[in-house]
Amino acid sequence: MNNTDKSEPATKADINKLAQTTKADLKELEQKLNQKIDSVETKLNKKTENVFIELLKTQADVRNIKETMATKNDINRIMNAIDVFAGEAKDYRRKDADRDHMLMEQHDKLQNHENRISAIEARK
């Protein structure tokens, strides 16, 4: 058989060459094939080990994420606390504005009080 064209029929020379192949040649071929198979197995085992190690790392990362991530309940509690705080801040701001208004009225009364006293003293 010609190596360049595998579709050609085998010739007598090809058959004779094949018949001359000895058991030693077959043993040598078998050894080479076994070595290649062993090499592929070794590479495959190494790759499988690497994939397994990466899988274990990924599982550990996922466990860590599950343990540290906020749940919907956590977020709801935080949002409720923010709402309560915002409401208290609005109440405080409103009360502060009311106090400011009251202080301004008292200041105006004090200013007018002095003017009224001065007017009363002037009449005497």
mmCIF file of C-alpha atoms in Angstrom:
data_model
loop_
_atom_site.group_PDB
_atom_site.id
_atom_site.type_symbol
_atom_site.label_atom_id
_atom_site.label_comp_id
_atom_site.label_asym_id
_atom_site.label_seq_id
_atom_site.Cartn_x
_atom_site.Cartn_y
_atom_site.Cartn_z
ATOM 1 C CA MET A 1 0.000 0.000 0.000
ATOM 2 C CA ASN A 2 1.232 3.389 -0.941
ATOM 3 C CA ASN A 3 1.047 5.798 2.047
ATOM 4 C CA THR A 4 0.059 8.784 -0.099
ATOM 5 C CA ASP A 5 -3.111 7.187 -1.475
ATOM 6 C CA LYS A 6 -4.885 4.807 0.900
ATOM 7 C CA SER A 7 -7.697 4.095 -1.559
ATOM 8 C CA GLU A 8 -5.525 2.003 -3.874
ATOM 9 C CA PRO A 9 -5.855 -1.788 -3.646
ATOM 10 C CA ALA A 10 -3.110 -3.730 -1.904
ATOM 11 C CA THR A 11 -0.461 -5.212 -4.157
ATOM 12 C CA LYS A 12 1.411 -8.515 -3.822
ATOM 13 C CA ALA A 13 4.400 -6.544 -2.576
ATOM 14 C CA ASP A 14 2.257 -5.002 0.148
ATOM 15 C CA ILE A 15 0.980 -8.433 1.167
ATOM 16 C CA ASN A 16 4.511 -9.891 1.175
ATOM 17 C CA LYS A 17 5.789 -6.979 3.250
ATOM 18 C CA LEU A 18 2.958 -7.462 5.711
ATOM 19 C CA ALA A 19 3.636 -11.214 5.901
ATOM 20 C CA GLN A 20 7.286 -10.553 6.669
ATOM 21 C CA THR A 21 6.375 -8.605 9.728
ATOM 22 C CA THR A 22 7.676 -10.686 12.565
ATOM 23 C CA LYS A 23 6.356 -11.253 16.012
ATOM 24 C CA ALA A 24 9.179 -9.050 17.352
ATOM 25 C CA ASP A 25 7.950 -6.202 15.165
ATOM 26 C CA LEU A 26 4.433 -6.740 16.464
ATOM 27 C CA LYS A 27 5.724 -6.777 20.049
ATOM 28 C CA GLU A 28 7.603 -3.539 19.411
ATOM 29 C CA LEU A 29 4.482 -1.947 17.961
ATOM 30 C CA GLU A 30 2.449 -3.192 20.911
ATOM 31 C CA GLN A 31 4.979 -1.689 23.349
ATOM 32 C CA LYS A 32 4.901 1.649 21.530
ATOM 33 C CA LEU A 33 1.118 1.651 21.581
ATOM 34 C CA ASN A 34 1.076 0.773 25.277
ATOM 35 C CA GLN A 35 3.536 3.585 26.001
ATOM 36 C CA LYS A 36 1.354 6.047 24.111
ATOM 37 C CA ILE A 37 -1.741 4.793 25.910
ATOM 38 C CA ASP A 38 0.054 5.120 29.270
ATOM 39 C CA SER A 39 1.155 8.630 28.337
ATOM 40 C CA VAL A 40 -2.400 9.612 27.404
ATOM 41 C CA GLU A 41 -3.727 8.037 30.622
ATOM 42 C CA THR A 42 -1.184 9.979 32.678
ATOM 43 C CA LYS A 43 -2.118 13.245 30.977
ATOM 44 C CA LEU A 44 -5.822 12.506 31.373
ATOM 45 C CA ASN A 45 -5.379 11.664 35.061
ATOM 46 C CA LYS A 46 -3.482 14.903 35.616
ATOM 47 C CA LYS A 47 -6.184 16.922 33.830
ATOM 48 C CA THR A 48 -8.885 15.123 35.832
ATOM 49 C CA GLU A 49 -7.033 15.942 39.067
ATOM 50 C CA ASN A 50 -6.801 19.606 38.070
ATOM 51 C CA VAL A 51 -10.519 19.731 37.240
ATOM 52 C CA PHE A 52 -11.347 18.077 40.568
ATOM 53 C CA ILE A 53 -9.170 20.561 42.490
ATOM 54 C CA GLU A 54 -10.802 23.493 40.702
ATOM 55 C CA LEU A 55 -14.233 22.027 41.464
ATOM 56 C CA LEU A 56 -13.375 21.816 45.165
ATOM 57 C CA LYS A 57 -12.175 25.429 45.128
ATOM 58 C CA THR A 58 -15.353 26.530 43.385
ATOM 59 C CA GLN A 59 -17.508 24.672 45.897
ATOM 60 C CA ALA A 60 -15.631 26.359 48.752
ATOM 61 C CA ASP A 61 -16.156 29.763 47.109
ATOM 62 C CA VAL A 62 -19.881 29.083 46.673
ATOM 63 C CA ARG A 63 -20.169 28.024 50.331
ATOM 64 C CA ASN A 64 -18.392 31.223 51.380
ATOM 65 C CA ILE A 65 -20.708 33.328 49.223
ATOM 66 C CA LYS A 66 -23.773 31.601 50.674
ATOM 67 C CA GLU A 67 -22.542 32.225 54.223
ATOM 68 C CA THR A 68 -21.721 35.900 53.713
ATOM 69 C CA MET A 69 -24.349 37.111 51.276
ATOM 70 C CA ALA A 70 -27.316 39.170 52.386
ATOM 71 C CA THR A 71 -30.685 37.490 52.133
ATOM 72 C CA LYS A 72 -33.978 39.157 51.257
ATOM 73 C CA ASN A 73 -34.829 39.219 54.959
ATOM 74 C CA ASP A 74 -31.547 40.965 55.755
ATOM 75 C CA ILE A 75 -32.173 43.577 53.093
ATOM 76 C CA ASN A 76 -35.770 44.081 54.270
ATOM 77 C CA ARG A 77 -34.571 44.646 57.855
ATOM 78 C CA ILE A 78 -32.010 47.190 56.646
ATOM 79 C CA MET A 79 -34.574 48.990 54.467
ATOM 80 C CA ASN A 80 -37.067 49.089 57.360
ATOM 81 C CA ALA A 81 -34.396 50.533 59.655
ATOM 82 C CA ILE A 82 -33.577 53.186 57.035
ATOM 83 C CA ASP A 83 -37.286 54.036 56.685
ATOM 84 C CA VAL A 84 -37.634 54.421 60.467
ATOM 85 C CA PHE A 85 -34.520 56.586 60.637
ATOM 86 C CA ALA A 86 -35.695 58.732 57.704
ATOM 87 C CA GLY A 87 -39.084 59.213 59.391
ATOM 88 C CA GLU A 88 -37.427 60.255 62.646
ATOM 89 C CA ALA A 89 -35.173 62.666 60.762
ATOM 90 C CA LYS A 90 -38.209 64.267 59.078
ATOM 91 C CA ASP A 91 -39.974 64.589 62.454
ATOM 92 C CA TYR A 92 -36.881 66.142 63.993
ATOM 93 C CA ARG A 93 -36.549 68.578 61.083
ATOM 94 C CA ARG A 94 -40.226 69.574 61.433
ATOM 95 C CA LYS A 95 -39.925 70.010 65.202
ATOM 96 C CA ASP A 96 -36.733 72.016 64.727
ATOM 97 C CA ALA A 97 -38.522 74.341 62.297
ATOM 98 C CA ASP A 98 -41.378 74.734 64.828
ATOM 99 C CA ARG A 99 -38.875 75.575 67.588
ATOM 100 C CA ASP A 100 -37.159 78.085 65.332
ATOM 101 C CA HIS A 101 -40.502 79.741 64.608
ATOM 102 C CA MET A 102 -41.338 79.866 68.326
ATOM 103 C CA LEU A 103 -37.953 81.407 69.142
ATOM 104 C CA MET A 104 -38.441 84.058 66.477
ATOM 105 C CA GLU A 105 -41.873 84.928 67.950
ATOM 106 C CA GLN A 106 -40.363 85.171 71.430
ATOM 107 C CA HIS A 107 -37.564 87.361 70.096
ATOM 108 C CA ASP A 108 -40.084 89.657 68.425
ATOM 109 C CA LYS A 109 -42.144 89.867 71.658
ATOM 110 C CA LEU A 110 -38.997 90.723 73.637
ATOM 111 C CA GLN A 111 -38.131 93.464 71.176
ATOM 112 C CA ASN A 112 -41.703 94.844 71.333
ATOM 113 C CA HIS A 113 -41.741 94.508 75.125
ATOM 114 C CA GLU A 114 -38.785 96.841 75.445
ATOM 115 C CA ASN A 115 -40.429 99.316 73.099
ATOM 116 C CA ARG A 116 -43.670 99.174 75.146
ATOM 117 C CA ILE A 117 -41.782 99.681 78.429
ATOM 118 C CA SER A 118 -39.987 102.644 76.911
ATOM 119 C CA ALA A 119 -43.326 104.067 75.773
ATOM 120 C CA ILE A 120 -44.884 103.572 79.229
ATOM 121 C CA GLU A 121 -41.885 105.184 80.937
ATOM 122 C CA ALA A 122 -42.044 108.103 78.545
ATOM 123 C CA ARG A 123 -45.713 108.745 79.485
ATOM 124 C CA LYS A 124 -44.974 109.096 83.164
#
